[in-house]
Amino acid sequence: MDSIFHAMNPTSIPLDRFNRDSQVVFFTGAGISAESGIATFRDPDGHWSKYDPMKLASQAGFREDPDLVLNWYADRREAILQAQPNAGHTSISDFQKLFKRSVVITQNVDGLHERAGNQTIYELHGNIHRHKCNSCGKIINLANENMRELKRCDCGGRVRPDVVWFGESLPRETLNRAFNAVQSCELMFSIGTSAQIYPAAQLPFEAKSRGAYIIEINPEPTPFSRKADVSVRDDAGSALPKFYEEFHAQFK
Ligand code: APR
């Protein structure tokens, strides 16, 4: 049976399969921040439709033109600070009052999950508001400094955003915690990700192989859609509040 539901159809989630102690994972990508006005990467108007990712999000790009890279991240950071979390982010906070054993595993670096009050957040790809030394890895506080200017660490290394670039490894401990959470989760929401970038994209497949029930929320189909138990063609800010109401009514 085709698992693709359109948002206006009643969903047939087996609500009685879950309770307040169920272990739940909210796995998110750039799409959950789209309704906050923050560009995604692979949508038609996304970052990678305008820029070469290798020039902006790689060691080679940073070596070749650090000013271009630092200015791109500063532009994104300023747009993010002007933006607000949307109903998708705040619904997760509502859900986390229902599901006490839930975590957020995000590919996003924008910090909107934290600003929305979400708890137990694993940032697989780092955080755009943090900086580190490109050589020794030390976290560097640039709080009131001009983040568009190239700074140097005490060790002489160049200071760069603490985000994961193409070809770089994800933070080991965070990735381990994410995989551990996925091993035991009973319900996963996969929200706003094109499911193309590994190892993050492996997480929903891993959860499915462990028997989790998976709800995908994305206006477009993804390589994971066929594996999802329900794949809703809807925006995160519209679908998540609807799902929350269904689960909240069940747990009353
Ligand atoms: N609600 C839900 N999903 C949405 C919405 C929305 N309002 N708007 C767009 N989407 C979906 C798109 O259909 C797309 O499938 O969000 C997805 C965004 O995909 P990408 O832009 O590829 O973002 P993401 O999956 O997070 O990319 C993963 O790739 O470039 C790297 O490091 C970057 O973390 C990023 C990683």
mmCIF file of C-alpha atoms and ligand atoms in Angstrom:
data_model
loop_
_atom_site.group_PDB
_atom_site.id
_atom_site.type_symbol
_atom_site.label_atom_id
_atom_site.label_comp_id
_atom_site.label_asym_id
_atom_site.label_seq_id
_atom_site.Cartn_x
_atom_site.Cartn_y
_atom_site.Cartn_z
ATOM 1 C CA MET A 1 0.000 0.000 0.000
ATOM 2 C CA ASP A 2 1.363 3.361 -0.949
ATOM 3 C CA SER A 3 2.471 5.057 2.265
ATOM 4 C CA ILE A 4 2.249 8.530 0.789
ATOM 5 C CA PHE A 5 -0.495 10.494 2.560
ATOM 6 C CA HIS A 6 -1.521 13.959 1.554
ATOM 7 C CA ALA A 7 -1.711 16.246 4.593
ATOM 8 C CA MET A 8 -5.483 16.766 4.367
ATOM 9 C CA ASN A 9 -6.251 13.033 4.614
ATOM 10 C CA PRO A 10 -6.778 11.635 8.119
ATOM 11 C CA THR A 11 -3.548 9.913 9.025
ATOM 12 C CA SER A 12 -3.754 6.344 10.356
ATOM 13 C CA ILE A 13 -0.995 6.575 12.919
ATOM 14 C CA PRO A 14 -1.267 3.668 15.399
ATOM 15 C CA LEU A 15 -1.422 6.087 18.345
ATOM 16 C CA ASP A 16 -2.150 3.316 20.865
ATOM 17 C CA ARG A 17 1.269 1.861 20.074
ATOM 18 C CA PHE A 18 2.869 4.772 21.947
ATOM 19 C CA ASN A 19 2.733 6.286 25.427
ATOM 20 C CA ARG A 20 4.450 8.994 27.456
ATOM 21 C CA ASP A 21 7.466 6.716 28.045
ATOM 22 C CA SER A 22 8.010 5.968 24.355
ATOM 23 C CA GLN A 23 11.450 6.903 23.091
ATOM 24 C CA VAL A 24 11.039 9.444 20.308
ATOM 25 C CA VAL A 25 13.529 11.048 17.924
ATOM 26 C CA PHE A 26 12.886 14.264 16.024
ATOM 27 C CA PHE A 27 15.345 14.167 13.118
ATOM 28 C CA THR A 28 15.488 17.464 11.243
ATOM 29 C CA GLY A 29 17.023 19.152 8.226
ATOM 30 C CA ALA A 30 17.013 22.614 6.687
ATOM 31 C CA GLY A 31 13.333 22.326 5.717
ATOM 32 C CA ILE A 32 12.154 22.804 9.305
ATOM 33 C CA SER A 33 13.692 26.296 9.252
ATOM 34 C CA ALA A 34 12.314 27.218 5.809
ATOM 35 C CA GLU A 35 9.126 28.743 7.313
ATOM 36 C CA SER A 36 11.364 30.939 9.462
ATOM 37 C CA GLY A 37 12.617 32.432 6.196
ATOM 38 C CA ILE A 38 15.950 30.616 6.246
ATOM 39 C CA ALA A 39 17.140 29.238 2.897
ATOM 40 C CA THR A 40 17.568 25.494 2.521
ATOM 41 C CA PHE A 41 20.375 23.975 0.448
ATOM 42 C CA ARG A 42 18.759 21.895 -2.315
ATOM 43 C CA ASP A 43 15.417 23.588 -2.909
ATOM 44 C CA PRO A 44 15.173 25.428 -6.237
ATOM 45 C CA ASP A 45 16.059 28.711 -4.455
ATOM 46 C CA GLY A 46 18.431 27.051 -2.002
ATOM 47 C CA HIS A 47 22.062 27.912 -1.275
ATOM 48 C CA TRP A 48 23.488 25.328 -3.650
ATOM 49 C CA SER A 49 21.431 26.723 -6.541
ATOM 50 C CA LYS A 50 23.427 29.974 -6.188
ATOM 51 C CA TYR A 51 26.812 28.958 -4.828
ATOM 52 C CA ASP A 52 29.363 26.196 -5.323
ATOM 53 C CA PRO A 53 29.358 24.304 -1.996
ATOM 54 C CA MET A 54 33.028 23.421 -2.462
ATOM 55 C CA LYS A 55 33.935 27.115 -2.477
ATOM 56 C CA LEU A 56 31.913 27.925 0.644
ATOM 57 C CA ALA A 57 31.799 24.783 2.771
ATOM 58 C CA SER A 58 35.137 22.993 2.369
ATOM 59 C CA GLN A 59 38.731 23.262 3.592
ATOM 60 C CA ALA A 60 39.895 23.976 0.023
ATOM 61 C CA GLY A 61 37.405 26.819 -0.332
ATOM 62 C CA PHE A 62 38.456 28.325 3.009
ATOM 63 C CA ARG A 63 42.132 28.047 2.083
ATOM 64 C CA GLU A 64 41.520 29.642 -1.330
ATOM 65 C CA ASP A 65 39.290 32.535 -0.224
ATOM 66 C CA PRO A 66 38.703 32.809 3.546
ATOM 67 C CA ASP A 67 37.006 36.213 3.175
ATOM 68 C CA LEU A 68 34.370 34.770 0.802
ATOM 69 C CA VAL A 69 33.673 31.954 3.266
ATOM 70 C CA LEU A 70 33.624 34.142 6.389
ATOM 71 C CA ASN A 71 31.310 36.690 4.713
ATOM 72 C CA TRP A 72 28.898 33.969 3.543
ATOM 73 C CA TYR A 73 28.631 32.571 7.057
ATOM 74 C CA ALA A 74 28.288 36.091 8.517
ATOM 75 C CA ASP A 75 25.433 36.840 6.080
ATOM 76 C CA ARG A 76 23.701 33.582 7.045
ATOM 77 C CA ARG A 77 24.267 34.239 10.775
ATOM 78 C CA GLU A 78 22.731 37.721 10.501
ATOM 79 C CA ALA A 79 19.684 36.330 8.624
ATOM 80 C CA ILE A 80 19.292 33.631 11.287
ATOM 81 C CA LEU A 81 19.462 36.149 14.147
ATOM 82 C CA GLN A 82 16.684 38.147 12.427
ATOM 83 C CA ALA A 83 14.562 35.004 12.093
ATOM 84 C CA GLN A 84 12.298 33.400 14.681
ATOM 85 C CA PRO A 85 11.602 29.708 15.367
ATOM 86 C CA ASN A 86 8.388 28.649 13.620
ATOM 87 C CA ALA A 87 5.480 26.366 14.570
ATOM 88 C CA GLY A 88 7.536 23.358 13.524
ATOM 89 C CA HIS A 89 10.214 24.100 16.127
ATOM 90 C CA THR A 90 7.725 25.077 18.859
ATOM 91 C CA SER A 91 5.601 21.958 18.215
ATOM 92 C CA ILE A 92 8.623 19.865 19.088
ATOM 93 C CA SER A 93 8.730 21.637 22.456
ATOM 94 C CA ASP A 94 5.054 20.741 22.921
ATOM 95 C CA PHE A 95 5.768 17.124 21.971
ATOM 96 C CA GLN A 96 8.664 17.009 24.454
ATOM 97 C CA LYS A 97 6.205 17.761 27.259
ATOM 98 C CA LEU A 98 4.290 14.634 26.160
ATOM 99 C CA PHE A 99 7.240 12.378 25.352
ATOM 100 C CA LYS A 100 9.658 12.667 28.277
ATOM 101 C CA ARG A 101 12.268 10.467 26.571
ATOM 102 C CA SER A 102 12.686 12.367 23.322
ATOM 103 C CA VAL A 103 15.702 13.917 21.602
ATOM 104 C CA VAL A 104 16.271 16.229 18.662
ATOM 105 C CA ILE A 105 18.912 15.185 16.147
ATOM 106 C CA THR A 106 19.480 18.012 13.711
ATOM 107 C CA GLN A 107 21.614 18.622 10.617
ATOM 108 C CA ASN A 108 20.913 22.333 11.032
ATOM 109 C CA VAL A 109 23.505 24.754 12.383
ATOM 110 C CA ASP A 110 21.074 27.669 12.914
ATOM 111 C CA GLY A 111 20.373 27.125 16.623
ATOM 112 C CA LEU A 112 16.595 27.552 16.171
ATOM 113 C CA HIS A 113 15.785 24.327 18.020
ATOM 114 C CA GLU A 114 17.495 25.719 21.113
ATOM 115 C CA ARG A 115 15.815 29.121 20.715
ATOM 116 C CA ALA A 116 12.442 27.329 20.506
ATOM 117 C CA GLY A 117 13.155 25.662 23.862
ATOM 118 C CA ASN A 118 13.702 22.147 22.478
ATOM 119 C CA GLN A 119 15.625 19.841 24.842
ATOM 120 C CA THR A 120 18.429 17.304 24.320
ATOM 121 C CA ILE A 121 19.573 18.576 20.943
ATOM 122 C CA TYR A 122 22.322 16.782 19.017
ATOM 123 C CA GLU A 123 23.811 19.121 16.380
ATOM 124 C CA LEU A 124 25.417 16.726 13.901
ATOM 125 C CA HIS A 125 26.829 19.487 11.693
ATOM 126 C CA GLY A 126 27.863 21.970 14.392
ATOM 127 C CA ASN A 127 26.563 25.453 15.121
ATOM 128 C CA ILE A 128 27.016 28.606 13.010
ATOM 129 C CA HIS A 129 27.169 30.810 16.134
ATOM 130 C CA ARG A 130 30.288 29.039 17.432
ATOM 131 C CA HIS A 131 33.850 29.367 16.087
ATOM 132 C CA LYS A 132 36.910 27.149 16.354
ATOM 133 C CA CYS A 133 40.555 27.043 15.289
ATOM 134 C CA ASN A 134 40.995 25.321 11.931
ATOM 135 C CA SER A 135 44.300 23.868 13.148
ATOM 136 C CA CYS A 136 44.008 22.868 16.815
ATOM 137 C CA GLY A 137 40.197 22.740 17.001
ATOM 138 C CA LYS A 138 39.995 24.945 20.108
ATOM 139 C CA ILE A 139 36.647 26.741 20.514
ATOM 140 C CA ILE A 140 37.223 30.495 20.098
ATOM 141 C CA ASN A 141 34.861 33.124 21.507
ATOM 142 C CA LEU A 142 34.348 35.872 18.886
ATOM 143 C CA ALA A 143 31.359 37.355 20.775
ATOM 144 C CA ASN A 144 31.777 41.072 19.985
ATOM 145 C CA GLU A 145 34.358 40.842 17.258
ATOM 146 C CA ASN A 146 33.950 41.367 13.523
ATOM 147 C CA MET A 147 33.284 37.826 12.326
ATOM 148 C CA ARG A 148 33.900 38.858 8.720
ATOM 149 C CA GLU A 149 37.619 39.402 9.416
ATOM 150 C CA LEU A 150 40.018 36.480 9.470
ATOM 151 C CA LYS A 151 41.233 35.915 13.045
ATOM 152 C CA ARG A 152 44.094 33.749 14.297
ATOM 153 C CA CYS A 153 44.178 31.310 17.185
ATOM 154 C CA ASP A 154 47.080 31.490 19.724
ATOM 155 C CA CYS A 155 48.496 28.499 17.846
ATOM 156 C CA GLY A 156 48.529 30.521 14.624
ATOM 157 C CA GLY A 157 45.652 28.604 13.054
ATOM 158 C CA ARG A 158 42.851 30.374 11.193
ATOM 159 C CA VAL A 159 39.540 30.804 13.054
ATOM 160 C CA ARG A 160 36.448 29.473 11.205
ATOM 161 C CA PRO A 161 32.777 28.654 11.963
ATOM 162 C CA ASP A 162 32.364 25.479 14.046
ATOM 163 C CA VAL A 163 30.304 23.706 11.367
ATOM 164 C CA VAL A 164 31.058 20.477 9.477
ATOM 165 C CA TRP A 165 32.329 21.090 5.933
ATOM 166 C CA PHE A 166 32.177 18.645 3.040
ATOM 167 C CA GLY A 167 34.858 16.006 3.482
ATOM 168 C CA GLU A 168 35.115 16.587 7.238
ATOM 169 C CA SER A 169 34.118 14.150 9.973
ATOM 170 C CA LEU A 170 31.100 14.791 12.146
ATOM 171 C CA PRO A 171 31.735 15.363 15.893
ATOM 172 C CA ARG A 172 32.338 11.794 17.084
ATOM 173 C CA GLU A 173 30.599 11.969 20.466
ATOM 174 C CA THR A 174 27.519 13.711 19.036
ATOM 175 C CA LEU A 175 27.257 11.164 16.227
ATOM 176 C CA ASN A 176 27.588 8.283 18.687
ATOM 177 C CA ARG A 177 24.846 9.733 20.894
ATOM 178 C CA ALA A 178 22.626 10.181 17.816
ATOM 179 C CA PHE A 179 23.117 6.568 16.707
ATOM 180 C CA ASN A 180 22.510 5.334 20.251
ATOM 181 C CA ALA A 181 19.261 7.321 20.433
ATOM 182 C CA VAL A 182 18.181 5.868 17.107
ATOM 183 C CA GLN A 183 18.950 2.266 18.154
ATOM 184 C CA SER A 184 16.269 2.392 20.858
ATOM 185 C CA CYS A 185 13.720 4.828 19.449
ATOM 186 C CA GLU A 186 10.143 3.591 18.911
ATOM 187 C CA LEU A 187 8.964 6.608 16.936
ATOM 188 C CA MET A 188 10.923 8.927 14.645
ATOM 189 C CA PHE A 189 9.767 12.074 12.898
ATOM 190 C CA SER A 190 12.038 12.774 9.890
ATOM 191 C CA ILE A 191 11.349 16.426 9.142
ATOM 192 C CA GLY A 192 12.533 18.694 6.330
ATOM 193 C CA THR A 193 15.526 16.771 5.053
ATOM 194 C CA SER A 194 16.316 15.672 1.497
ATOM 195 C CA ALA A 195 17.880 12.515 3.010
ATOM 196 C CA GLN A 196 20.942 12.756 0.755
ATOM 197 C CA ILE A 197 23.867 13.605 3.049
ATOM 198 C CA TYR A 198 25.559 10.794 4.987
ATOM 199 C CA PRO A 199 26.137 9.700 7.686
ATOM 200 C CA ALA A 200 23.118 11.763 8.884
ATOM 201 C CA ALA A 201 20.831 10.315 6.192
ATOM 202 C CA GLN A 202 21.547 6.823 7.554
ATOM 203 C CA LEU A 203 19.681 7.561 10.792
ATOM 204 C CA PRO A 204 16.071 7.069 9.553
ATOM 205 C CA PHE A 205 17.091 3.839 7.780
ATOM 206 C CA GLU A 206 18.779 2.669 10.998
ATOM 207 C CA ALA A 207 15.680 3.520 13.039
ATOM 208 C CA LYS A 208 13.464 1.665 10.564
ATOM 209 C CA SER A 209 15.705 -1.414 10.667
ATOM 210 C CA ARG A 210 15.298 -1.398 14.469
ATOM 211 C CA GLY A 211 11.500 -1.430 14.218
ATOM 212 C CA ALA A 212 10.748 2.256 14.808
ATOM 213 C CA TYR A 213 7.576 3.759 13.344
ATOM 214 C CA ILE A 214 8.623 6.590 11.057
ATOM 215 C CA ILE A 215 6.681 9.682 10.060
ATOM 216 C CA GLU A 216 8.330 11.750 7.314
ATOM 217 C CA ILE A 217 7.242 15.362 6.810
ATOM 218 C CA ASN A 218 8.344 16.964 3.546
ATOM 219 C CA PRO A 219 6.492 18.770 0.733
ATOM 220 C CA GLU A 220 8.612 16.681 -1.678
ATOM 221 C CA PRO A 221 9.371 12.949 -1.819
ATOM 222 C CA THR A 222 12.848 11.865 -0.708
ATOM 223 C CA PRO A 223 14.962 8.680 -1.079
ATOM 224 C CA PHE A 224 13.558 7.666 2.314
ATOM 225 C CA SER A 225 9.858 8.276 1.542
ATOM 226 C CA ARG A 226 9.143 4.711 0.446
ATOM 227 C CA LYS A 227 10.594 3.339 3.696
ATOM 228 C CA ALA A 228 8.565 5.696 5.913
ATOM 229 C CA ASP A 229 5.415 4.314 7.548
ATOM 230 C CA VAL A 230 3.746 7.624 6.710
ATOM 231 C CA SER A 231 5.189 10.295 4.429
ATOM 232 C CA VAL A 232 3.203 13.541 4.585
ATOM 233 C CA ARG A 233 3.462 16.026 1.728
ATOM 234 C CA ASP A 234 3.207 19.082 3.921
ATOM 235 C CA ASP A 235 5.223 21.839 5.574
ATOM 236 C CA ALA A 236 6.692 21.170 9.007
ATOM 237 C CA GLY A 237 4.934 24.178 10.511
ATOM 238 C CA SER A 238 1.574 22.844 9.333
ATOM 239 C CA ALA A 239 1.943 19.071 9.833
ATOM 240 C CA LEU A 240 3.691 18.967 13.237
ATOM 241 C CA PRO A 241 0.965 20.899 15.122
ATOM 242 C CA LYS A 242 -1.638 18.529 13.566
ATOM 243 C CA PHE A 243 0.306 15.463 14.676
ATOM 244 C CA TYR A 244 0.763 16.985 18.125
ATOM 245 C CA GLU A 245 -3.010 17.437 18.502
ATOM 246 C CA GLU A 246 -3.555 13.773 17.526
ATOM 247 C CA PHE A 247 -1.032 12.481 20.075
ATOM 248 C CA HIS A 248 -2.138 14.933 22.781
ATOM 249 C CA ALA A 249 -5.775 13.816 22.413
ATOM 250 C CA GLN A 250 -4.636 10.188 22.682
ATOM 251 C CA PHE A 251 -2.590 10.751 25.840
ATOM 252 C CA LYS A 252 -5.201 12.752 27.740
HETATM 253 N N1 APR B 1 8.732 21.882 5.747
HETATM 254 C C1 APR B 1 9.327 20.673 5.621
HETATM 255 N N2 APR B 1 10.259 20.382 4.679
HETATM 256 C C2 APR B 1 10.570 21.378 3.822
HETATM 257 C C3 APR B 1 9.992 22.663 3.878
HETATM 258 C C4 APR B 1 9.040 22.892 4.891
HETATM 259 N N3 APR B 1 8.420 24.082 5.020
HETATM 260 N N4 APR B 1 10.531 23.428 2.878
HETATM 261 C C5 APR B 1 11.409 22.637 2.226
HETATM 262 N N5 APR B 1 11.428 21.403 2.791
HETATM 263 C C6 APR B 1 12.249 20.240 2.417
HETATM 264 C C7 APR B 1 12.677 20.180 0.970
HETATM 265 O O1 APR B 1 11.708 19.511 0.178
HETATM 266 C C8 APR B 1 13.970 19.348 1.069
HETATM 267 O O2 APR B 1 13.683 17.957 0.929
HETATM 268 O O3 APR B 1 13.453 20.341 3.165
HETATM 269 C C9 APR B 1 14.471 19.609 2.494
HETATM 270 C C10 APR B 1 15.751 20.415 2.557
HETATM 271 O O4 APR B 1 16.762 19.632 1.959
HETATM 272 P P1 APR B 1 18.249 20.206 1.917
HETATM 273 O O5 APR B 1 18.218 21.613 1.444
HETATM 274 O O6 APR B 1 19.072 19.198 1.177
HETATM 275 O O7 APR B 1 18.685 20.262 3.452
HETATM 276 P P2 APR B 1 19.212 19.074 4.365
HETATM 277 O O8 APR B 1 18.523 17.794 4.042
HETATM 278 O O9 APR B 1 19.134 19.547 5.763
HETATM 279 O O10 APR B 1 20.758 18.984 3.919
HETATM 280 C C11 APR B 1 21.596 18.159 4.676
HETATM 281 O O11 APR B 1 23.494 19.031 3.446
HETATM 282 O O12 APR B 1 24.610 20.820 2.479
HETATM 283 C C12 APR B 1 24.551 19.987 3.595
HETATM 284 O O13 APR B 1 25.342 20.539 5.732
HETATM 285 C C13 APR B 1 24.272 20.771 4.853
HETATM 286 O O14 APR B 1 23.086 20.033 6.831
HETATM 287 C C14 APR B 1 22.997 20.153 5.409
HETATM 288 C C15 APR B 1 22.959 18.788 4.736
#
